Amino acid sequence: MTDGRADATGGTEADYYRPETVAAACRRLHEADGRARVVAGGQTLMPLVRQGLVDADAFVDVSAIPELSGVAVADDRTSIGATTTYAELARHDLSDRAAALGDACSVVADRQVRALGTVGGAVAHGDPTFDLLAPLCALAASVELADPDGRRRVPLGEFLVGHLRTDRRENELVTGVTFDRLDPERAGTAYERHAAVESGRATAGAAAVVTLADGAVERVRVACSAVADTPVRAHAVENDLVGGPATDAAVATASERAPEDIDPIDDEAGSAAYKRRLAATLVERSLLSAVRRAGGSP
Amino acid sequence: MEFEGTETVPVERSAAWDLVTDPAVLTACVMGAEEISRASEDRYEGVIRQRITGIDVALDGEVRIEERERPEWLRFTGTGTDSRTGSRMDADVTVTLTGEGAATELAYDVDVTFTGRLATMGSRVLRRQVRANVETYFENLVDRVGARA
């Protein structure tokens, strides 16, 4: 918008670009020098634009870049392109193998958001209540970024530096996320969350990734959403479980330690005390489901 | 929205008082604060710019010391307006200073309200943002004193 101002209806005068390559998109971002916004599905950005909260000279629509779309599953690594929508991810075979992703994609907001909202948008906005981030965190995913000079890969936990704050530089484009493949014979994943009906936004959520060996927990990662500035790993729960038996009782005991690593606040969704209790319950549910999917019978 | 907390700075109470009321310290310790100047003994003016992934905010405002009992406690109010989004922030802050020998405990009680388009972000987004600002200010204050000591 040339005068940097939205009118009363949220209308703006901004340039709109629709590049077809990552390099062209990065060039646009670089030229705009921090005054451009990346848009794909627009499910987060456009409401902010309409409310007059986003001020940009240009919008770079990355939805026509073929390289950014789709899921690639290799022998040892899985990559999800930034413009892959929640609905596409939910339909992909990957959501059977890494079921936590399917669990999350099927509960995000509403049908419109799932049809248009993208994986890259969820990652780049960095809202800890977004359902996809905790499963990605539990899968130890990394974020892939491109700028005019090259590409880099950052662990998701380092990329999300604070509440709505990320490590993305202004001329960088989030191109996708990637994570190591799990052993399909021994690993299971799950995501459980609770949301107030009115908002569709998680009050709290928990994702679990478990690998079993002879009925014991060989490896486990648990991540919670909506209960801290960023999605956070529940290290106390993980440490309690790893190396021990994958039983109902062990999971129940370990889950009680979920509040040790989270930092919820009072807001319209509920009190901090309620969210601590809720997080422990959701951690337990996600762990039980992940263990079952890993082939164990807690 | 209300926040409260405590921080301990490793200086005596009168020095802590001078720190809290020094505009240079305010500028250095408030996230994104620019050009804070002392307009009169009790009034400071300045701009706070912050950018999060969703929105950019430039609050143009002033801080006014409303009541004080040097060096025990002070109450100040802050107002900020963001002309682009037509929003306004009002803050009411009480800081109580308790001497503990060579150190001073600062107990703060902050009440912040937003009106205008920023208020439509809802308390879910703003609460975390404001709390981070309040905590960072006091942490920076402690770091600043620690670095000098």
GROMACS .gro file of C-alpha atoms in nm:
model
  447
    1MET     CA    1   0.000   0.000   0.000
    2THR     CA    2   0.166   0.313  -0.115
    3ASP     CA    3   0.074   0.537   0.176
    4GLY     CA    4   0.115   0.253   0.425
    5ARG     CA    5  -0.245   0.274   0.535
    6ALA     CA    6  -0.548   0.051   0.506
    7ASP     CA    7  -0.885   0.217   0.450
    8ALA     CA    8  -1.185   0.163   0.677
    9THR     CA    9  -1.289  -0.156   0.499
   10GLY     CA   10  -0.939  -0.302   0.516
   11GLY     CA   11  -0.882  -0.233   0.146
   12THR     CA   12  -0.519  -0.182   0.057
   13GLU     CA   13  -0.310  -0.064  -0.231
   14ALA     CA   14  -0.031  -0.315  -0.245
   15ASP     CA   15   0.160  -0.483  -0.526
   16TYR     CA   16   0.077  -0.846  -0.585
   17TYR     CA   17   0.332  -1.089  -0.728
   18ARG     CA   18   0.285  -1.452  -0.821
   19PRO     CA   19   0.630  -1.591  -0.898
   20GLU     CA   20   0.671  -1.946  -1.029
   21THR     CA   21   1.014  -2.026  -0.887
   22VAL     CA   22   1.168  -2.008  -0.541
   23ALA     CA   23   1.447  -1.787  -0.678
   24ALA     CA   24   1.198  -1.535  -0.820
   25ALA     CA   25   1.003  -1.528  -0.492
   26CYS     CA   26   1.323  -1.470  -0.293
   27ARG     CA   27   1.420  -1.190  -0.529
   28ARG     CA   28   1.087  -1.016  -0.469
   29LEU     CA   29   1.126  -1.048  -0.093
   30HIS     CA   30   1.479  -0.917  -0.113
   31GLU     CA   31   1.379  -0.616  -0.325
   32ALA     CA   32   1.090  -0.530  -0.091
   33ASP     CA   33   1.337  -0.501   0.199
   34GLY     CA   34   1.100  -0.617   0.469
   35ARG     CA   35   0.791  -0.452   0.322
   36ALA     CA   36   0.652  -0.766   0.155
   37ARG     CA   37   0.442  -1.046   0.302
   38VAL     CA   38   0.445  -1.402   0.181
   39VAL     CA   39   0.099  -1.545   0.118
   40ALA     CA   40  -0.015  -1.892   0.014
   41GLY     CA   41  -0.352  -2.005   0.152
   42GLY     CA   42  -0.406  -1.669   0.320
   43GLN     CA   43  -0.600  -1.819   0.610
   44THR     CA   44  -0.394  -1.640   0.875
   45LEU     CA   45  -0.266  -1.340   0.683
   46MET     CA   46  -0.583  -1.222   0.511
   47PRO     CA   47  -0.792  -1.180   0.830
   48LEU     CA   48  -0.506  -0.967   0.968
   49VAL     CA   49  -0.500  -0.761   0.648
   50ARG     CA   50  -0.876  -0.708   0.664
   51GLN     CA   51  -0.849  -0.595   1.024
   52GLY     CA   52  -0.584  -0.345   0.920
   53LEU     CA   53  -0.321  -0.509   1.139
   54VAL     CA   54  -0.084  -0.594   0.855
   55ASP     CA   55   0.087  -0.321   0.664
   56ALA     CA   56   0.270  -0.431   0.348
   57ASP     CA   57   0.382  -0.276   0.022
   58ALA     CA   58   0.365  -0.608  -0.159
   59PHE     CA   59   0.227  -0.957  -0.132
   60VAL     CA   60   0.431  -1.244  -0.275
   61ASP     CA   61   0.191  -1.529  -0.351
   62VAL     CA   62   0.395  -1.850  -0.351
   63SER     CA   63   0.108  -2.085  -0.432
   64ALA     CA   64   0.209  -2.116  -0.802
   65ILE     CA   65   0.559  -2.247  -0.729
   66PRO     CA   66   0.549  -2.619  -0.816
   67GLU     CA   67   0.859  -2.700  -0.612
   68LEU     CA   68   0.688  -2.596  -0.288
   69SER     CA   69   0.390  -2.827  -0.316
   70GLY     CA   70   0.353  -3.186  -0.209
   71VAL     CA   71   0.503  -3.457   0.008
   72ALA     CA   72   0.821  -3.649  -0.078
   73VAL     CA   73   0.894  -3.970   0.111
   74ALA     CA   74   1.246  -4.109   0.063
   75ASP     CA   75   1.401  -4.413   0.232
   76ASP     CA   76   1.520  -4.229   0.536
   77ARG     CA   77   1.365  -3.885   0.521
   78THR     CA   78   1.029  -3.720   0.460
   79SER     CA   79   0.983  -3.367   0.324
   80ILE     CA   80   0.662  -3.165   0.312
   81GLY     CA   81   0.650  -2.864   0.080
   82ALA     CA   82   0.548  -2.529   0.227
   83THR     CA   83   0.234  -2.484   0.015
   84THR     CA   84   0.100  -2.832   0.091
   85THR     CA   85  -0.241  -2.776   0.249
   86TYR     CA   86  -0.369  -2.940   0.565
   87ALA     CA   87  -0.626  -3.127   0.355
   88GLU     CA   88  -0.362  -3.258   0.113
   89LEU     CA   89  -0.143  -3.371   0.401
   90ALA     CA   90  -0.436  -3.541   0.574
   91ARG     CA   91  -0.514  -3.738   0.254
   92HIS     CA   92  -0.152  -3.842   0.191
   93ASP     CA   93  -0.025  -4.191   0.286
   94LEU     CA   94   0.220  -4.018   0.516
   95SER     CA   95  -0.066  -3.937   0.750
   96ASP     CA   96  -0.111  -4.311   0.807
   97ARG     CA   97   0.258  -4.368   0.878
   98ALA     CA   98   0.304  -4.053   1.087
   99ALA     CA   99  -0.051  -4.055   1.217
  100ALA     CA  100   0.006  -3.754   1.445
  101LEU     CA  101   0.012  -3.540   1.130
  102GLY     CA  102  -0.321  -3.681   1.017
  103ASP     CA  103  -0.465  -3.636   1.367
  104ALA     CA  104  -0.361  -3.270   1.365
  105CYS     CA  105  -0.463  -3.190   1.007
  106SER     CA  106  -0.811  -3.327   1.063
  107VAL     CA  107  -0.885  -3.102   1.364
  108VAL     CA  108  -0.736  -2.770   1.246
  109ALA     CA  109  -0.994  -2.492   1.260
  110ASP     CA  110  -1.264  -2.559   0.999
  111ARG     CA  111  -1.299  -2.707   0.651
  112GLN     CA  112  -1.208  -2.385   0.470
  113VAL     CA  113  -0.887  -2.341   0.666
  114ARG     CA  114  -0.794  -2.706   0.607
  115ALA     CA  115  -0.861  -2.674   0.234
  116LEU     CA  116  -0.654  -2.358   0.190
  117GLY     CA  117  -0.421  -2.324   0.490
  118THR     CA  118  -0.067  -2.449   0.436
  119VAL     CA  119   0.208  -2.623   0.628
  120GLY     CA  120   0.449  -2.339   0.548
  121GLY     CA  121   0.201  -2.083   0.675
  122ALA     CA  122   0.160  -2.265   1.006
  123VAL     CA  123   0.537  -2.284   1.053
  124ALA     CA  124   0.613  -1.926   0.944
  125HIS     CA  125   0.343  -1.767   1.161
  126GLY     CA  126   0.473  -1.944   1.471
  127ASP     CA  127   0.149  -1.943   1.670
  128PRO     CA  128   0.187  -2.201   1.950
  129THR     CA  129  -0.186  -2.285   1.931
  130PHE     CA  130  -0.155  -2.410   1.572
  131ASP     CA  131  -0.217  -2.784   1.583
  132LEU     CA  132   0.046  -2.893   1.331
  133LEU     CA  133   0.345  -2.755   1.521
  134ALA     CA  134   0.344  -2.995   1.817
  135PRO     CA  135   0.346  -3.308   1.595
  136LEU     CA  136   0.628  -3.158   1.385
  137CYS     CA  137   0.816  -3.076   1.704
  138ALA     CA  138   0.769  -3.433   1.833
  139LEU     CA  139   0.890  -3.568   1.496
  140ALA     CA  140   1.206  -3.354   1.545
  141ALA     CA  141   1.133  -3.176   1.216
  142SER     CA  142   1.355  -2.911   1.064
  143VAL     CA  143   1.244  -2.604   0.871
  144GLU     CA  144   1.392  -2.544   0.526
  145LEU     CA  145   1.447  -2.186   0.414
  146ALA     CA  146   1.568  -2.020   0.094
  147ASP     CA  147   1.702  -1.671   0.031
  148PRO     CA  148   1.873  -1.514  -0.273
  149ASP     CA  149   2.210  -1.650  -0.157
  150GLY     CA  150   2.117  -2.007  -0.082
  151ARG     CA  151   1.934  -2.243   0.146
  152ARG     CA  152   1.953  -2.347   0.508
  153ARG     CA  153   1.788  -2.591   0.743
  154VAL     CA  154   1.701  -2.512   1.105
  155PRO     CA  155   1.554  -2.745   1.371
  156LEU     CA  156   1.192  -2.639   1.434
  157GLY     CA  157   1.265  -2.588   1.804
  158GLU     CA  158   1.530  -2.329   1.716
  159PHE     CA  159   1.325  -2.172   1.437
  160LEU     CA  160   1.035  -2.090   1.671
  161VAL     CA  161   1.209  -1.840   1.897
  162GLY     CA  162   0.908  -1.695   2.079
  163HIS     CA  163   0.541  -1.615   2.069
  164LEU     CA  164   0.473  -1.528   1.702
  165ARG     CA  165   0.847  -1.482   1.660
  166THR     CA  166   1.059  -1.695   1.429
  167ASP     CA  167   1.416  -1.709   1.307
  168ARG     CA  168   1.306  -1.628   0.948
  169ARG     CA  169   1.486  -1.329   0.801
  170GLU     CA  170   1.284  -1.081   0.598
  171ASN     CA  171   1.420  -1.194   0.261
  172GLU     CA  172   1.381  -1.564   0.339
  173LEU     CA  173   1.109  -1.799   0.225
  174VAL     CA  174   1.002  -2.106   0.421
  175THR     CA  175   1.020  -2.380   0.157
  176GLY     CA  176   0.914  -2.678   0.365
  177VAL     CA  177   0.971  -2.905   0.662
  178THR     CA  178   1.163  -3.231   0.679
  179PHE     CA  179   1.209  -3.508   0.934
  180ASP     CA  180   1.366  -3.853   0.966
  181ARG     CA  181   1.150  -4.148   0.874
  182LEU     CA  182   1.032  -4.361   1.165
  183ASP     CA  183   1.064  -4.737   1.177
  184PRO     CA  184   0.715  -4.847   1.059
  185GLU     CA  185   0.738  -5.174   1.252
  186ARG     CA  186   0.813  -5.025   1.592
  187ALA     CA  187   0.712  -4.658   1.595
  188GLY     CA  188   0.378  -4.488   1.657
  189THR     CA  189   0.267  -4.126   1.670
  190ALA     CA  190  -0.045  -3.942   1.783
  191TYR     CA  191  -0.182  -3.593   1.851
  192GLU     CA  192  -0.459  -3.514   2.096
  193ARG     CA  193  -0.601  -3.174   2.169
  194HIS     CA  194  -0.892  -2.996   2.329
  195ALA     CA  195  -1.054  -2.685   2.186
  196ALA     CA  196  -1.340  -2.467   2.295
  197VAL     CA  197  -1.612  -2.516   2.034
  198GLU     CA  198  -1.648  -2.146   1.957
  199SER     CA  199  -1.293  -2.082   1.843
  200GLY     CA  200  -1.171  -2.412   1.705
  201ARG     CA  201  -0.833  -2.313   1.841
  202ALA     CA  202  -0.649  -2.551   2.076
  203THR     CA  203  -0.677  -2.477   2.447
  204ALA     CA  204  -0.399  -2.732   2.483
  205GLY     CA  205  -0.263  -3.017   2.274
  206ALA     CA  206  -0.004  -3.292   2.294
  207ALA     CA  207   0.182  -3.495   2.034
  208ALA     CA  208   0.374  -3.815   2.106
  209VAL     CA  209   0.624  -4.012   1.898
  210VAL     CA  210   0.718  -4.348   2.049
  211THR     CA  211   0.955  -4.623   1.932
  212LEU     CA  212   0.926  -4.959   2.111
  213ALA     CA  213   1.173  -5.246   2.155
  214ASP     CA  214   1.051  -5.568   2.318
  215GLY     CA  215   0.768  -5.398   2.502
  216ALA     CA  216   0.992  -5.122   2.636
  217VAL     CA  217   1.012  -4.759   2.533
  218GLU     CA  218   1.330  -4.723   2.328
  219ARG     CA  219   1.277  -4.362   2.222
  220VAL     CA  220   1.002  -4.110   2.298
  221ARG     CA  221   0.938  -3.747   2.217
  222VAL     CA  222   0.641  -3.551   2.352
  223ALA     CA  223   0.552  -3.195   2.252
  224CYS     CA  224   0.274  -2.972   2.383
  225SER     CA  225   0.088  -2.696   2.198
  226ALA     CA  226  -0.082  -2.379   2.326
  227VAL     CA  227   0.073  -2.397   2.673
  228ALA     CA  228   0.388  -2.185   2.628
  229ASP     CA  229   0.526  -1.917   2.394
  230THR     CA  230   0.620  -2.190   2.146
  231PRO     CA  231   0.538  -2.561   2.118
  232VAL     CA  232   0.749  -2.721   2.391
  233ARG     CA  233   0.898  -3.065   2.448
  234ALA     CA  234   0.784  -3.238   2.768
  235HIS     CA  235   1.133  -3.354   2.863
  236ALA     CA  236   1.036  -3.463   3.215
  237VAL     CA  237   0.772  -3.700   3.073
  238GLU     CA  238   1.017  -3.831   2.814
  239ASN     CA  239   1.291  -3.895   3.070
  240ASP     CA  240   1.046  -4.075   3.295
  241LEU     CA  241   0.939  -4.315   3.020
  242VAL     CA  242   1.250  -4.389   2.819
  243GLY     CA  243   1.402  -4.732   2.887
  244GLY     CA  244   1.100  -4.840   3.093
  245PRO     CA  245   0.799  -5.057   3.013
  246ALA     CA  246   0.536  -4.922   2.771
  247THR     CA  247   0.247  -4.992   3.006
  248ASP     CA  248  -0.068  -4.794   3.090
  249ALA     CA  249   0.059  -4.741   3.442
  250ALA     CA  250   0.401  -4.614   3.330
  251VAL     CA  251   0.239  -4.374   3.083
  252ALA     CA  252  -0.005  -4.246   3.347
  253THR     CA  253   0.273  -4.182   3.599
  254ALA     CA  254   0.500  -4.011   3.347
  255SER     CA  255   0.220  -3.790   3.209
  256GLU     CA  256   0.173  -3.632   3.551
  257ARG     CA  257   0.508  -3.462   3.493
  258ALA     CA  258   0.386  -3.274   3.184
  259PRO     CA  259   0.334  -2.946   3.376
  260GLU     CA  260   0.707  -2.929   3.458
  261ASP     CA  261   0.801  -2.813   3.110
  262ILE     CA  262   0.507  -2.591   3.018
  263ASP     CA  263   0.416  -2.230   3.095
  264PRO     CA  264   0.045  -2.171   3.032
  265ILE     CA  265  -0.124  -1.836   3.099
  266ASP     CA  266  -0.476  -1.739   3.200
  267ASP     CA  267  -0.678  -1.629   2.900
  268GLU     CA  268  -1.029  -1.666   2.759
  269ALA     CA  269  -0.965  -2.034   2.684
  270GLY     CA  270  -0.907  -2.117   3.049
  271SER     CA  271  -0.693  -2.067   3.357
  272ALA     CA  272  -0.329  -2.167   3.373
  273ALA     CA  273  -0.413  -2.430   3.637
  274TYR     CA  274  -0.681  -2.582   3.414
  275LYS     CA  275  -0.440  -2.594   3.119
  276ARG     CA  276  -0.171  -2.767   3.328
  277ARG     CA  277  -0.424  -3.037   3.424
  278LEU     CA  278  -0.550  -3.059   3.066
  279ALA     CA  279  -0.199  -3.089   2.922
  280ALA     CA  280  -0.119  -3.385   3.148
  281THR     CA  281  -0.438  -3.560   3.038
  282LEU     CA  282  -0.372  -3.494   2.669
  283VAL     CA  283  -0.010  -3.612   2.702
  284GLU     CA  284  -0.137  -3.937   2.853
  285ARG     CA  285  -0.393  -3.986   2.575
  286SER     CA  286  -0.146  -3.913   2.297
  287LEU     CA  287   0.113  -4.146   2.449
  288LEU     CA  288  -0.136  -4.432   2.489
  289SER     CA  289  -0.247  -4.390   2.130
  290ALA     CA  290   0.112  -4.369   2.001
  291VAL     CA  291   0.214  -4.683   2.194
  292ARG     CA  292  -0.086  -4.871   2.055
  293ARG     CA  293   0.001  -4.760   1.702
  294ALA     CA  294   0.362  -4.868   1.760
  295GLY     CA  295   0.234  -5.221   1.813
  296GLY     CA  296   0.248  -5.224   2.190
  297SER     CA  297  -0.053  -5.305   2.406
  298PRO     CA  298  -0.042  -5.085   2.713
  299MET     CA  299  -0.496  -0.772   3.159
  300GLU     CA  300  -0.293  -0.780   3.479
  301PHE     CA  301   0.053  -0.907   3.551
  302GLU     CA  302   0.262  -0.909   3.864
  303GLY     CA  303   0.607  -1.028   3.950
  304THR     CA  304   0.931  -0.952   4.128
  305GLU     CA  305   1.292  -0.904   4.027
  306THR     CA  306   1.594  -0.833   4.244
  307VAL     CA  307   1.859  -0.584   4.137
  308PRO     CA  308   2.201  -0.596   4.307
  309VAL     CA  309   2.209  -0.230   4.413
  310GLU     CA  310   2.085  -0.033   4.713
  311ARG     CA  311   1.735   0.108   4.711
  312SER     CA  312   1.817   0.469   4.626
  313ALA     CA  313   2.032   0.356   4.330
  314ALA     CA  314   1.752   0.124   4.216
  315TRP     CA  315   1.514   0.418   4.231
  316ASP     CA  316   1.741   0.625   4.008
  317LEU     CA  317   1.758   0.338   3.760
  318VAL     CA  318   1.384   0.290   3.735
  319THR     CA  319   1.327   0.659   3.673
  320ASP     CA  320   1.613   0.718   3.426
  321PRO     CA  321   1.486   0.761   3.067
  322ALA     CA  322   1.815   0.628   2.924
  323VAL     CA  323   1.764   0.306   3.120
  324LEU     CA  324   1.403   0.291   3.008
  325THR     CA  325   1.509   0.317   2.644
  326ALA     CA  326   1.771   0.048   2.684
  327CYS     CA  327   1.547  -0.195   2.869
  328VAL     CA  328   1.209  -0.170   2.693
  329MET     CA  329   1.192  -0.396   2.385
  330GLY     CA  330   1.184  -0.180   2.073
  331ALA     CA  331   1.187   0.154   2.259
  332GLU     CA  332   1.326   0.445   2.059
  333GLU     CA  333   1.384   0.811   2.128
  334ILE     CA  334   1.255   0.820   2.482
  335SER     CA  335   1.310   1.166   2.624
  336ARG     CA  336   1.225   1.336   2.950
  337ALA     CA  337   0.966   1.602   2.871
  338SER     CA  338   0.936   1.720   3.230
  339GLU     CA  339   1.031   1.586   3.568
  340ASP     CA  340   0.743   1.340   3.570
  341ARG     CA  341   0.677   1.287   3.202
  342TYR     CA  342   0.860   1.089   2.933
  343GLU     CA  343   0.780   1.070   2.563
  344GLY     CA  344   0.888   0.815   2.306
  345VAL     CA  345   0.810   0.549   2.050
  346ILE     CA  346   0.802   0.172   2.090
  347ARG     CA  347   0.829  -0.035   1.771
  348GLN     CA  348   0.769  -0.407   1.770
  349ARG     CA  349   0.726  -0.660   1.496
  350ILE     CA  350   0.586  -1.006   1.540
  351THR     CA  351   0.499  -1.243   1.255
  352GLY     CA  352   0.142  -1.120   1.237
  353ILE     CA  353   0.159  -0.748   1.290
  354ASP     CA  354   0.380  -0.442   1.316
  355VAL     CA  355   0.310  -0.196   1.593
  356ALA     CA  356   0.457   0.150   1.649
  357LEU     CA  357   0.323   0.292   1.972
  358ASP     CA  358   0.374   0.663   2.002
  359GLY     CA  359   0.324   0.760   2.360
  360GLU     CA  360   0.417   0.893   2.695
  361VAL     CA  361   0.485   0.773   3.044
  362ARG     CA  362   0.384   0.986   3.339
  363ILE     CA  363   0.478   0.933   3.702
  364GLU     CA  364   0.151   0.980   3.888
  365GLU     CA  365   0.249   0.921   4.248
  366ARG     CA  366   0.576   0.857   4.421
  367GLU     CA  367   0.718   0.799   4.764
  368ARG     CA  368   1.088   0.807   4.699
  369PRO     CA  369   1.251   0.559   4.730
  370GLU     CA  370   0.976   0.318   4.838
  371TRP     CA  371   0.727   0.301   4.558
  372LEU     CA  372   0.599   0.476   4.251
  373ARG     CA  373   0.296   0.451   4.032
  374PHE     CA  374   0.312   0.551   3.669
  375THR     CA  375   0.080   0.537   3.374
  376GLY     CA  376   0.170   0.485   3.012
  377THR     CA  377  -0.034   0.552   2.703
  378GLY     CA  378   0.055   0.460   2.349
  379THR     CA  379  -0.129   0.510   2.023
  380ASP     CA  380  -0.064   0.331   1.695
  381SER     CA  381  -0.199   0.562   1.426
  382ARG     CA  382  -0.185   0.300   1.152
  383THR     CA  383  -0.419   0.055   1.323
  384GLY     CA  384  -0.605   0.322   1.519
  385SER     CA  385  -0.528   0.148   1.846
  386ARG     CA  386  -0.451   0.268   2.192
  387MET     CA  387  -0.276   0.104   2.485
  388ASP     CA  388  -0.314   0.217   2.844
  389ALA     CA  389  -0.091   0.085   3.117
  390ASP     CA  390  -0.102   0.143   3.491
  391VAL     CA  391   0.210   0.026   3.673
  392THR     CA  392   0.301   0.021   4.041
  393VAL     CA  393   0.656  -0.065   4.145
  394THR     CA  394   0.741  -0.121   4.510
  395LEU     CA  395   1.108  -0.115   4.607
  396THR     CA  396   1.216  -0.314   4.911
  397GLY     CA  397   1.573  -0.280   5.032
  398GLU     CA  398   1.750  -0.604   5.117
  399GLY     CA  399   2.092  -0.474   5.222
  400ALA     CA  400   2.300  -0.425   4.909
  401ALA     CA  401   2.015  -0.547   4.687
  402THR     CA  402   1.665  -0.422   4.613
  403GLU     CA  403   1.355  -0.620   4.532
  404LEU     CA  404   1.129  -0.463   4.273
  405ALA     CA  405   0.771  -0.585   4.298
  406TYR     CA  406   0.561  -0.481   4.002
  407ASP     CA  407   0.192  -0.479   3.933
  408VAL     CA  408   0.094  -0.399   3.575
  409ASP     CA  409  -0.254  -0.346   3.432
  410VAL     CA  410  -0.275  -0.303   3.054
  411THR     CA  411  -0.577  -0.241   2.834
  412PHE     CA  412  -0.603  -0.212   2.457
  413THR     CA  413  -0.867  -0.047   2.247
  414GLY     CA  414  -0.907  -0.023   1.870
  415ARG     CA  415  -0.802  -0.278   1.611
  416LEU     CA  416  -0.525  -0.420   1.828
  417ALA     CA  417  -0.792  -0.515   2.081
  418THR     CA  418  -0.953  -0.737   1.817
  419MET     CA  419  -0.641  -0.955   1.833
  420GLY     CA  420  -0.792  -1.074   2.158
  421SER     CA  421  -0.626  -1.141   2.486
  422ARG     CA  422  -0.494  -1.475   2.361
  423VAL     CA  423  -0.233  -1.306   2.143
  424LEU     CA  424  -0.180  -0.985   2.337
  425ARG     CA  425  -0.142  -1.139   2.683
  426ARG     CA  426   0.168  -1.335   2.585
  427GLN     CA  427   0.308  -1.036   2.403
  428VAL     CA  428   0.256  -0.793   2.690
  429ARG     CA  429   0.378  -1.038   2.951
  430ALA     CA  430   0.695  -1.098   2.749
  431ASN     CA  431   0.748  -0.721   2.736
  432VAL     CA  432   0.703  -0.671   3.110
  433GLU     CA  433   0.929  -0.962   3.200
  434THR     CA  434   1.193  -0.861   2.947
  435TYR     CA  435   1.201  -0.506   3.080
  436PHE     CA  436   1.278  -0.618   3.435
  437GLU     CA  437   1.522  -0.886   3.319
  438ASN     CA  438   1.707  -0.629   3.109
  439LEU     CA  439   1.717  -0.397   3.408
  440VAL     CA  440   1.880  -0.668   3.619
  441ASP     CA  441   2.124  -0.757   3.338
  442ARG     CA  442   2.217  -0.393   3.295
  443VAL     CA  443   2.295  -0.348   3.662
  444GLY     CA  444   2.478  -0.682   3.673
  445ALA     CA  445   2.696  -0.584   3.377
  446ARG     CA  446   2.791  -0.256   3.542
  447ALA     CA  447   2.852  -0.398   3.889
   0.00000   0.00000   0.00000
